[in-house]
């Protein structure tokens, strides 16, 4: 049976080395963290690795967490920054100079994700491919705003940028998504 | 409102996060501007498309928890930070403010004490040396044997007096007096060297010394040398006492030479005492 303690107290106790409290945090946030990783990574295989990396970083960083501040936004920021770093590292590994380019290649070259095939239709796959082709900062902004339903104020706080920058990233992300989706549809028609 | 500004704020408008005033201005612009209206429509449609595609939630694999816990357990054990070990209540603002005020109060008290405490300067020892010279009887205790003089004077003060023989350097010990300069108890040892009177002031080395001697407590092998007018000073720290040799119209190098020997003999006598 899960604990009823607030996240902030669990985080503080987990920072002191209590693994059962960390496990409770893992159980509360596994779905949300995985979802963000999945949308940022663009495939299930990387998503699991990225989610694991996020939780390991969380465990290491808990000693720096101030329990007077709400836990969820702090965690979201950590997860979001970890995903950005992992996406950049993946791009660097593939030797691509331009961020986002490597994801296009990866999505095109990988076999269709069984999860996507079974649970989502063609439309979902198209949208996810278009999202995966965005540069990591734009993908991050769209994922958190639309996928996690953060308000723009929350998004700005999570990204650590001014409100206008957060809004600009979401706008640019949506515009690029529309262009890519239109391009993909016109190729299918041909 | 210009198009650029409107387009920057369209996503905030779609999210309902503009102020009513900004909202009405933006709607007014969109009604008149076909390009901005088209963009607003495109953004809303794309957002709706993403929301719809993501409506089916993704589930993490069942293996995730086991992988995370295995990775966390494999990490080297860590010591919780000092902050994490503190009781939670201490981080509350009222206690933090109280702690800061207490620190300020303590610092203020220390500054006030250091300012209100008597400030002993070398010049005051120079004045005392001159006063003793002018006194009818310079020495309260007339004794030329260093050990006997030590015994007589040490019983009157709270620190071990260390008189030394400087006969080999041509200085004869005349005696010593107990005195107080600016509330600091000390003894003055009197020597005669080539017709000049030389005083060695000794005081408790664990108490507040003349300012120059503070540095020497951290570097006991050093001397402080100063000449003001015809008064010359050599100061040093030896064991548990601070010493200042003062003389009038004595060449600095000669006084320094005597001071070095006096210090050396004090160290030898301290070693003997052990």
GROMACS .gro file of C-alpha atoms in nm:
model
  464
    1UNK     CA    1   0.000   0.000   0.000
    2UNK     CA    2   0.135   0.340  -0.102
    3UNK     CA    3   0.232   0.608   0.145
    4UNK     CA    4   0.011   0.911   0.202
    5UNK     CA    5   0.301   1.138   0.284
    6UNK     CA    6   0.344   1.450   0.068
    7UNK     CA    7   0.601   1.437  -0.212
    8UNK     CA    8   0.815   1.700  -0.041
    9UNK     CA    9   0.857   1.495   0.276
   10UNK     CA   10   0.927   1.177   0.080
   11UNK     CA   11   1.189   1.363  -0.123
   12UNK     CA   12   1.357   1.490   0.190
   13UNK     CA   13   1.364   1.145   0.346
   14UNK     CA   14   1.484   0.986   0.023
   15UNK     CA   15   1.766   1.243   0.016
   16UNK     CA   16   1.877   1.099   0.348
   17UNK     CA   17   1.914   0.758   0.181
   18UNK     CA   18   1.574   0.597   0.254
   19UNK     CA   19   1.519   0.387  -0.056
   20UNK     CA   20   1.160   0.295   0.030
   21UNK     CA   21   1.066   0.664   0.012
   22UNK     CA   22   1.244   0.700  -0.319
   23UNK     CA   23   1.055   0.395  -0.444
   24UNK     CA   24   0.729   0.563  -0.349
   25UNK     CA   25   0.826   0.871  -0.552
   26UNK     CA   26   0.914   0.643  -0.842
   27UNK     CA   27   0.573   0.480  -0.823
   28UNK     CA   28   0.397   0.819  -0.817
   29UNK     CA   29   0.586   0.973  -1.107
   30UNK     CA   30   0.690   0.677  -1.326
   31UNK     CA   31   0.406   0.729  -1.573
   32UNK     CA   32   0.454   1.101  -1.612
   33UNK     CA   33   0.833   1.080  -1.641
   34UNK     CA   34   0.812   0.797  -1.892
   35UNK     CA   35   0.552   0.985  -2.098
   36UNK     CA   36   0.779   1.291  -2.126
   37UNK     CA   37   1.077   1.072  -2.212
   38UNK     CA   38   0.875   0.885  -2.471
   39UNK     CA   39   0.771   1.204  -2.645
   40UNK     CA   40   1.114   1.355  -2.622
   41UNK     CA   41   1.295   1.038  -2.735
   42UNK     CA   42   1.053   0.948  -3.013
   43UNK     CA   43   1.068   0.573  -2.949
   44UNK     CA   44   0.996   0.328  -2.667
   45UNK     CA   45   1.342   0.179  -2.650
   46UNK     CA   46   1.521   0.506  -2.577
   47UNK     CA   47   1.231   0.625  -2.362
   48UNK     CA   48   1.291   0.349  -2.109
   49UNK     CA   49   1.664   0.424  -2.094
   50UNK     CA   50   1.597   0.796  -2.062
   51UNK     CA   51   1.338   0.744  -1.788
   52UNK     CA   52   1.587   0.532  -1.595
   53UNK     CA   53   1.851   0.802  -1.636
   54UNK     CA   54   1.603   1.068  -1.514
   55UNK     CA   55   1.524   0.873  -1.198
   56UNK     CA   56   1.891   0.803  -1.125
   57UNK     CA   57   1.965   1.174  -1.164
   58UNK     CA   58   1.668   1.251  -0.943
   59UNK     CA   59   1.811   1.028  -0.671
   60UNK     CA   60   2.149   1.199  -0.697
   61UNK     CA   61   2.003   1.549  -0.702
   62UNK     CA   62   1.760   1.502  -0.413
   63UNK     CA   63   2.022   1.632  -0.169
   64UNK     CA   64   1.996   1.971  -0.344
   65UNK     CA   65   1.616   1.980  -0.334
   66UNK     CA   66   1.466   2.244  -0.105
   67UNK     CA   67   1.162   2.078   0.058
   68UNK     CA   68   0.994   2.416   0.107
   69UNK     CA   69   0.935   2.430  -0.269
   70UNK     CA   70   0.678   2.211  -0.446
   71UNK     CA   71   0.832   1.887  -0.565
   72UNK     CA   72   0.651   1.826  -0.897
   73UNK     CA   73   0.773   2.140  -1.085
   74UNK     CA   74   1.128   2.076  -0.958
   75UNK     CA   75   1.113   1.717  -1.083
   76UNK     CA   76   0.964   1.827  -1.415
   77UNK     CA   77   1.249   2.067  -1.469
   78UNK     CA   78   1.507   1.801  -1.388
   79UNK     CA   79   1.341   1.550  -1.623
   80UNK     CA   80   1.303   1.805  -1.896
   81UNK     CA   81   1.667   1.916  -1.877
   82UNK     CA   82   1.787   1.555  -1.863
   83UNK     CA   83   1.591   1.475  -2.179
   84UNK     CA   84   1.737   1.777  -2.358
   85UNK     CA   85   2.090   1.666  -2.263
   86UNK     CA   86   2.022   1.309  -2.370
   87UNK     CA   87   1.876   1.423  -2.701
   88UNK     CA   88   2.181   1.639  -2.766
   89UNK     CA   89   2.414   1.356  -2.668
   90UNK     CA   90   2.231   1.121  -2.903
   91UNK     CA   91   2.264   1.377  -3.182
   92UNK     CA   92   2.634   1.421  -3.108
   93UNK     CA   93   2.690   1.046  -3.109
   94UNK     CA   94   2.542   1.024  -3.453
   95UNK     CA   95   2.773   1.297  -3.567
   96UNK     CA   96   2.507   1.539  -3.670
   97UNK     CA   97   2.588   1.903  -3.639
   98UNK     CA   98   2.233   2.028  -3.653
   99UNK     CA   99   2.012   1.940  -3.360
  100UNK     CA  100   1.696   1.759  -3.462
  101UNK     CA  101   1.840   1.622  -3.785
  102UNK     CA  102   1.946   1.299  -3.618
  103UNK     CA  103   1.593   1.236  -3.495
  104UNK     CA  104   1.452   1.257  -3.847
  105UNK     CA  105   1.693   0.994  -3.956
  106UNK     CA  106   1.630   0.775  -3.657
  107UNK     CA  107   1.253   0.784  -3.684
  108UNK     CA  108   1.273   0.702  -4.054
  109UNK     CA  109   1.523   0.422  -4.013
  110UNK     CA  110   1.379   0.242  -3.710
  111UNK     CA  111   1.117  -0.025  -3.744
  112UNK     CA  112   0.772   0.094  -3.641
  113UNK     CA  113   0.736   0.098  -3.265
  114UNK     CA  114   0.502  -0.187  -3.164
  115UNK     CA  115   0.342   0.034  -2.904
  116UNK     CA  116   0.261   0.295  -3.165
  117UNK     CA  117   0.143   0.037  -3.414
  118UNK     CA  118  -0.094  -0.134  -3.180
  119UNK     CA  119  -0.223   0.152  -2.970
  120UNK     CA  120  -0.206   0.448  -3.204
  121UNK     CA  121  -0.320   0.481  -3.558
  122UNK     CA  122  -0.145   0.629  -3.857
  123UNK     CA  123  -0.233   0.979  -3.745
  124UNK     CA  124  -0.059   0.930  -3.410
  125UNK     CA  125   0.247   0.794  -3.582
  126UNK     CA  126   0.257   1.088  -3.819
  127UNK     CA  127   0.226   1.338  -3.535
  128UNK     CA  128   0.491   1.163  -3.328
  129UNK     CA  129   0.730   1.152  -3.623
  130UNK     CA  130   0.677   1.523  -3.679
  131UNK     CA  131   0.733   1.594  -3.308
  132UNK     CA  132   1.051   1.382  -3.310
  133UNK     CA  133   1.184   1.590  -3.597
  134UNK     CA  134   1.165   1.914  -3.397
  135UNK     CA  135   1.481   2.044  -3.233
  136UNK     CA  136   1.504   1.932  -2.866
  137UNK     CA  137   1.414   2.275  -2.716
  138UNK     CA  138   1.101   2.308  -2.935
  139UNK     CA  139   1.006   1.946  -2.873
  140UNK     CA  140   1.050   2.000  -2.501
  141UNK     CA  141   0.826   2.310  -2.504
  142UNK     CA  142   0.549   2.138  -2.706
  143UNK     CA  143   0.569   1.821  -2.495
  144UNK     CA  144   0.537   2.005  -2.167
  145UNK     CA  145   0.272   2.251  -2.286
  146UNK     CA  146   0.044   2.012  -2.474
  147UNK     CA  147   0.140   1.671  -2.337
  148UNK     CA  148   0.172   1.774  -1.971
  149UNK     CA  149  -0.077   2.063  -1.996
  150UNK     CA  150   0.146   2.312  -1.820
  151UNK     CA  151   0.030   2.672  -1.824
  152UNK     CA  152   0.270   2.912  -1.994
  153UNK     CA  153   0.376   3.048  -1.658
  154UNK     CA  154   0.452   2.696  -1.536
  155UNK     CA  155   0.629   2.618  -1.862
  156UNK     CA  156   0.848   2.929  -1.833
  157UNK     CA  157   0.935   2.838  -1.472
  158UNK     CA  158   1.014   2.478  -1.568
  159UNK     CA  159   1.233   2.577  -1.860
  160UNK     CA  160   1.391   2.861  -1.665
  161UNK     CA  161   1.316   3.113  -1.941
  162UNK     CA  162   1.098   3.428  -1.968
  163UNK     CA  163   0.729   3.382  -2.048
  164UNK     CA  164   0.772   3.527  -2.398
  165UNK     CA  165   1.051   3.280  -2.476
  166UNK     CA  166   0.838   2.988  -2.364
  167UNK     CA  167   0.548   3.115  -2.578
  168UNK     CA  168   0.777   3.167  -2.874
  169UNK     CA  169   0.912   2.810  -2.853
  170UNK     CA  170   0.562   2.663  -2.847
  171UNK     CA  171   0.452   2.882  -3.139
  172UNK     CA  172   0.757   2.793  -3.348
  173UNK     CA  173   0.713   2.427  -3.258
  174UNK     CA  174   0.349   2.426  -3.369
  175UNK     CA  175   0.429   2.609  -3.694
  176UNK     CA  176   0.705   2.360  -3.779
  177UNK     CA  177   0.478   2.070  -3.687
  178UNK     CA  178   0.209   2.195  -3.923
  179UNK     CA  179   0.459   2.231  -4.208
  180UNK     CA  180   0.600   1.880  -4.152
  181UNK     CA  181   0.256   1.723  -4.127
  182UNK     CA  182   0.144   1.895  -4.446
  183UNK     CA  183   0.461   1.780  -4.622
  184UNK     CA  184   0.412   1.422  -4.501
  185UNK     CA  185   0.050   1.421  -4.618
  186UNK     CA  186   0.134   1.555  -4.961
  187UNK     CA  187   0.399   1.280  -5.001
  188UNK     CA  188   0.142   1.014  -4.911
  189UNK     CA  189  -0.103   1.151  -5.170
  190UNK     CA  190   0.166   1.137  -5.438
  191UNK     CA  191  -0.136   4.623  -3.213
  192UNK     CA  192   0.114   4.519  -3.479
  193UNK     CA  193   0.115   4.175  -3.648
  194UNK     CA  194   0.449   4.070  -3.497
  195UNK     CA  195   0.328   4.141  -3.145
  196UNK     CA  196  -0.003   3.966  -3.210
  197UNK     CA  197   0.169   3.657  -3.352
  198UNK     CA  198   0.401   3.639  -3.054
  199UNK     CA  199   0.101   3.625  -2.825
  200UNK     CA  200  -0.130   3.396  -3.019
  201UNK     CA  201  -0.042   3.082  -2.822
  202UNK     CA  202  -0.107   3.268  -2.497
  203UNK     CA  203  -0.444   3.377  -2.639
  204UNK     CA  204  -0.530   3.017  -2.735
  205UNK     CA  205  -0.435   2.905  -2.382
  206UNK     CA  206  -0.657   3.177  -2.232
  207UNK     CA  207  -0.361   3.330  -2.051
  208UNK     CA  208  -0.389   3.690  -2.169
  209UNK     CA  209  -0.534   3.966  -1.955
  210UNK     CA  210  -0.887   4.075  -2.058
  211UNK     CA  211  -0.745   4.400  -2.198
  212UNK     CA  212  -0.481   4.218  -2.406
  213UNK     CA  213  -0.742   3.967  -2.515
  214UNK     CA  214  -0.980   4.228  -2.651
  215UNK     CA  215  -0.699   4.411  -2.831
  216UNK     CA  216  -0.578   4.088  -2.991
  217UNK     CA  217  -0.929   3.986  -3.100
  218UNK     CA  218  -0.977   4.334  -3.246
  219UNK     CA  219  -0.663   4.288  -3.453
  220UNK     CA  220  -0.751   3.937  -3.573
  221UNK     CA  221  -1.091   4.059  -3.694
  222UNK     CA  222  -0.916   4.307  -3.921
  223UNK     CA  223  -0.605   4.105  -4.022
  224UNK     CA  224  -0.651   3.796  -4.239
  225UNK     CA  225  -0.287   3.678  -4.202
  226UNK     CA  226  -0.298   3.677  -3.821
  227UNK     CA  227  -0.643   3.516  -3.825
  228UNK     CA  228  -0.511   3.238  -4.052
  229UNK     CA  229  -0.213   3.181  -3.826
  230UNK     CA  230  -0.435   3.163  -3.519
  231UNK     CA  231  -0.650   2.907  -3.692
  232UNK     CA  232  -0.347   2.700  -3.798
  233UNK     CA  233  -0.197   2.703  -3.449
  234UNK     CA  234  -0.527   2.600  -3.290
  235UNK     CA  235  -0.575   2.319  -3.544
  236UNK     CA  236  -0.220   2.186  -3.498
  237UNK     CA  237  -0.251   2.197  -3.122
  238UNK     CA  238  -0.580   2.012  -3.143
  239UNK     CA  239  -0.420   1.753  -3.370
  240UNK     CA  240  -0.136   1.689  -3.124
  241UNK     CA  241  -0.377   1.673  -2.830
  242UNK     CA  242  -0.588   1.424  -3.018
  243UNK     CA  243  -0.287   1.208  -3.113
  244UNK     CA  244  -0.168   1.206  -2.754
  245UNK     CA  245  -0.507   1.131  -2.607
  246UNK     CA  246  -0.417   0.765  -2.581
  247UNK     CA  247  -0.174   0.754  -2.294
  248UNK     CA  248   0.157   0.573  -2.313
  249UNK     CA  249   0.230   0.322  -2.040
  250UNK     CA  250   0.580   0.269  -1.904
  251UNK     CA  251   0.713  -0.085  -1.939
  252UNK     CA  252   0.678  -0.306  -1.633
  253UNK     CA  253   1.056  -0.344  -1.616
  254UNK     CA  254   1.118   0.026  -1.554
  255UNK     CA  255   1.087   0.023  -1.173
  256UNK     CA  256   1.318  -0.275  -1.131
  257UNK     CA  257   1.578  -0.117  -1.363
  258UNK     CA  258   1.567   0.215  -1.177
  259UNK     CA  259   1.596   0.058  -0.833
  260UNK     CA  260   1.881  -0.167  -0.944
  261UNK     CA  261   2.066   0.135  -1.085
  262UNK     CA  262   2.005   0.338  -0.767
  263UNK     CA  263   2.120   0.054  -0.542
  264UNK     CA  264   2.435   0.022  -0.750
  265UNK     CA  265   2.528   0.384  -0.675
  266UNK     CA  266   2.799   0.436  -0.412
  267UNK     CA  267   2.648   0.511  -0.069
  268UNK     CA  268   2.636   0.879   0.002
  269UNK     CA  269   2.644   1.091   0.311
  270UNK     CA  270   2.339   1.315   0.339
  271UNK     CA  271   2.429   1.680   0.305
  272UNK     CA  272   2.459   1.897   0.613
  273UNK     CA  273   2.140   2.076   0.503
  274UNK     CA  274   1.950   1.747   0.479
  275UNK     CA  275   2.064   1.650   0.828
  276UNK     CA  276   1.928   1.971   0.977
  277UNK     CA  277   1.588   1.947   1.140
  278UNK     CA  278   1.321   2.068   0.900
  279UNK     CA  279   1.194   2.349   1.125
  280UNK     CA  280   1.533   2.522   1.114
  281UNK     CA  281   1.483   2.597   0.745
  282UNK     CA  282   1.164   2.791   0.811
  283UNK     CA  283   1.204   3.164   0.739
  284UNK     CA  284   1.132   3.280   1.095
  285UNK     CA  285   1.411   3.065   1.238
  286UNK     CA  286   1.649   3.160   0.960
  287UNK     CA  287   1.580   3.531   1.028
  288UNK     CA  288   1.623   3.478   1.403
  289UNK     CA  289   1.954   3.300   1.339
  290UNK     CA  290   2.076   3.581   1.114
  291UNK     CA  291   1.981   3.843   1.377
  292UNK     CA  292   2.162   3.646   1.647
  293UNK     CA  293   2.475   3.633   1.429
  294UNK     CA  294   2.456   4.008   1.365
  295UNK     CA  295   2.414   4.073   1.738
  296UNK     CA  296   2.716   3.857   1.816
  297UNK     CA  297   2.929   4.030   1.552
  298UNK     CA  298   2.818   4.370   1.686
  299UNK     CA  299   2.908   4.266   2.039
  300UNK     CA  300   3.253   4.150   1.932
  301UNK     CA  301   3.317   4.473   1.739
  302UNK     CA  302   3.197   4.681   2.035
  303UNK     CA  303   3.419   4.487   2.275
  304UNK     CA  304   3.724   4.518   2.054
  305UNK     CA  305   3.666   4.894   2.023
  306UNK     CA  306   3.592   4.953   2.387
  307UNK     CA  307   3.890   4.748   2.507
  308UNK     CA  308   4.201   4.955   2.588
  309UNK     CA  309   4.430   4.984   2.292
  310UNK     CA  310   4.789   4.921   2.388
  311UNK     CA  311   5.039   5.085   2.158
  312UNK     CA  312   5.418   5.062   2.154
  313UNK     CA  313   5.437   5.437   2.210
  314UNK     CA  314   5.272   5.390   2.549
  315UNK     CA  315   5.553   5.154   2.647
  316UNK     CA  316   5.798   5.420   2.531
  317UNK     CA  317   5.629   5.671   2.761
  318UNK     CA  318   5.640   5.423   3.047
  319UNK     CA  319   6.011   5.363   2.982
  320UNK     CA  320   6.074   5.739   2.999
  321UNK     CA  321   5.865   5.773   3.316
  322UNK     CA  322   6.057   5.494   3.488
  323UNK     CA  323   6.387   5.658   3.393
  324UNK     CA  324   6.274   5.979   3.554
  325UNK     CA  325   6.153   5.805   3.871
  326UNK     CA  326   6.375   5.837   4.176
  327UNK     CA  327   6.403   5.462   4.212
  328UNK     CA  328   6.370   5.293   3.876
  329UNK     CA  329   6.341   4.936   4.007
  330UNK     CA  330   6.083   4.819   4.253
  331UNK     CA  331   6.291   4.504   4.302
  332UNK     CA  332   6.664   4.548   4.286
  333UNK     CA  333   6.814   4.215   4.189
  334UNK     CA  334   7.085   4.130   3.936
  335UNK     CA  335   7.034   3.753   3.941
  336UNK     CA  336   6.777   3.662   3.671
  337UNK     CA  337   6.637   3.356   3.847
  338UNK     CA  338   6.583   3.531   4.179
  339UNK     CA  339   6.430   3.829   4.003
  340UNK     CA  340   6.197   3.592   3.814
  341UNK     CA  341   6.084   3.436   4.140
  342UNK     CA  342   6.014   3.769   4.310
  343UNK     CA  343   5.829   3.923   4.018
  344UNK     CA  344   5.639   3.610   3.906
  345UNK     CA  345   5.468   3.590   4.244
  346UNK     CA  346   5.319   3.936   4.184
  347UNK     CA  347   5.179   3.877   3.834
  348UNK     CA  348   4.981   3.601   3.665
  349UNK     CA  349   5.235   3.504   3.404
  350UNK     CA  350   5.588   3.359   3.422
  351UNK     CA  351   5.849   3.638   3.416
  352UNK     CA  352   6.161   3.550   3.219
  353UNK     CA  353   6.457   3.771   3.308
  354UNK     CA  354   6.780   3.669   3.135
  355UNK     CA  355   7.143   3.757   3.176
  356UNK     CA  356   7.291   3.970   2.898
  357UNK     CA  357   7.631   4.010   3.062
  358UNK     CA  358   7.806   3.858   2.764
  359UNK     CA  359   7.657   4.134   2.550
  360UNK     CA  360   7.771   4.397   2.793
  361UNK     CA  361   7.431   4.465   2.953
  362UNK     CA  362   7.384   4.432   3.328
  363UNK     CA  363   7.052   4.349   3.490
  364UNK     CA  364   6.951   4.615   3.745
  365UNK     CA  365   6.617   4.485   3.867
  366UNK     CA  366   6.252   4.497   3.775
  367UNK     CA  367   5.918   4.661   3.851
  368UNK     CA  368   5.558   4.561   3.828
  369UNK     CA  369   5.356   4.816   3.634
  370UNK     CA  370   5.031   4.863   3.444
  371UNK     CA  371   5.004   5.032   3.108
  372UNK     CA  372   4.657   5.109   2.980
  373UNK     CA  373   4.506   4.847   3.213
  374UNK     CA  374   4.749   4.577   3.095
  375UNK     CA  375   4.953   4.435   3.384
  376UNK     CA  376   5.320   4.380   3.302
  377UNK     CA  377   5.669   4.385   3.443
  378UNK     CA  378   5.955   4.607   3.330
  379UNK     CA  379   6.306   4.459   3.355
  380UNK     CA  380   6.585   4.715   3.368
  381UNK     CA  381   6.927   4.675   3.210
  382UNK     CA  382   7.218   4.912   3.172
  383UNK     CA  383   7.417   4.897   2.852
  384UNK     CA  384   7.705   5.136   2.775
  385UNK     CA  385   7.550   5.408   2.989
  386UNK     CA  386   7.201   5.364   2.842
  387UNK     CA  387   6.898   5.236   3.026
  388UNK     CA  388   6.715   4.952   2.847
  389UNK     CA  389   6.375   4.818   2.951
  390UNK     CA  390   6.225   4.485   2.860
  391UNK     CA  391   5.847   4.492   2.914
  392UNK     CA  392   5.696   4.148   2.962
  393UNK     CA  393   5.326   4.072   2.966
  394UNK     CA  394   5.086   3.780   2.957
  395UNK     CA  395   5.111   3.628   2.608
  396UNK     CA  396   4.762   3.482   2.628
  397UNK     CA  397   4.603   3.825   2.673
  398UNK     CA  398   4.573   4.114   2.430
  399UNK     CA  399   4.922   4.221   2.327
  400UNK     CA  400   5.035   4.543   2.159
  401UNK     CA  401   4.896   4.535   1.805
  402UNK     CA  402   5.226   4.447   1.629
  403UNK     CA  403   5.266   4.138   1.846
  404UNK     CA  404   4.941   3.987   1.725
  405UNK     CA  405   5.108   3.890   1.401
  406UNK     CA  406   5.401   3.735   1.582
  407UNK     CA  407   5.182   3.492   1.772
  408UNK     CA  408   5.131   3.315   1.441
  409UNK     CA  409   5.498   3.342   1.349
  410UNK     CA  410   5.698   3.312   1.672
  411UNK     CA  411   6.036   3.325   1.496
  412UNK     CA  412   5.985   3.684   1.385
  413UNK     CA  413   6.060   4.020   1.550
  414UNK     CA  414   5.889   4.353   1.520
  415UNK     CA  415   6.131   4.645   1.498
  416UNK     CA  416   6.040   5.011   1.511
  417UNK     CA  417   6.207   5.345   1.573
  418UNK     CA  418   6.013   5.657   1.666
  419UNK     CA  419   6.222   5.965   1.727
  420UNK     CA  420   6.507   5.858   1.952
  421UNK     CA  421   6.307   5.569   2.100
  422UNK     CA  422   6.372   5.226   1.954
  423UNK     CA  423   6.155   4.916   2.002
  424UNK     CA  424   6.208   4.547   1.938
  425UNK     CA  425   5.913   4.318   2.013
  426UNK     CA  426   5.883   3.939   2.011
  427UNK     CA  427   5.671   3.658   2.142
  428UNK     CA  428   5.833   3.392   2.356
  429UNK     CA  429   5.646   3.099   2.505
  430UNK     CA  430   5.364   3.240   2.714
  431UNK     CA  431   5.487   3.596   2.727
  432UNK     CA  432   5.504   3.897   2.498
  433UNK     CA  433   5.821   4.105   2.523
  434UNK     CA  434   5.904   4.456   2.409
  435UNK     CA  435   6.257   4.594   2.448
  436UNK     CA  436   6.269   4.974   2.460
  437UNK     CA  437   6.567   5.209   2.470
  438UNK     CA  438   6.640   5.571   2.407
  439UNK     CA  439   6.926   5.686   2.182
  440UNK     CA  440   7.055   5.332   2.129
  441UNK     CA  441   7.140   5.237   1.769
  442UNK     CA  442   6.871   5.013   1.629
  443UNK     CA  443   7.109   4.736   1.523
  444UNK     CA  444   7.259   4.723   1.872
  445UNK     CA  445   6.919   4.699   2.035
  446UNK     CA  446   6.816   4.432   1.790
  447UNK     CA  447   7.132   4.238   1.866
  448UNK     CA  448   7.052   4.248   2.239
  449UNK     CA  449   6.690   4.152   2.179
  450UNK     CA  450   6.791   3.847   1.975
  451UNK     CA  451   7.014   3.724   2.258
  452UNK     CA  452   6.749   3.795   2.520
  453UNK     CA  453   6.494   3.595   2.322
  454UNK     CA  454   6.739   3.311   2.269
  455UNK     CA  455   6.816   3.289   2.642
  456UNK     CA  456   6.447   3.298   2.727
  457UNK     CA  457   6.393   2.998   2.501
  458UNK     CA  458   6.687   2.816   2.663
  459UNK     CA  459   6.559   2.889   3.011
  460UNK     CA  460   6.210   2.771   2.912
  461UNK     CA  461   6.363   2.447   2.777
  462UNK     CA  462   6.548   2.402   3.105
  463UNK     CA  463   6.230   2.452   3.302
  464UNK     CA  464   6.081   2.157   3.111
   0.00000   0.00000   0.00000
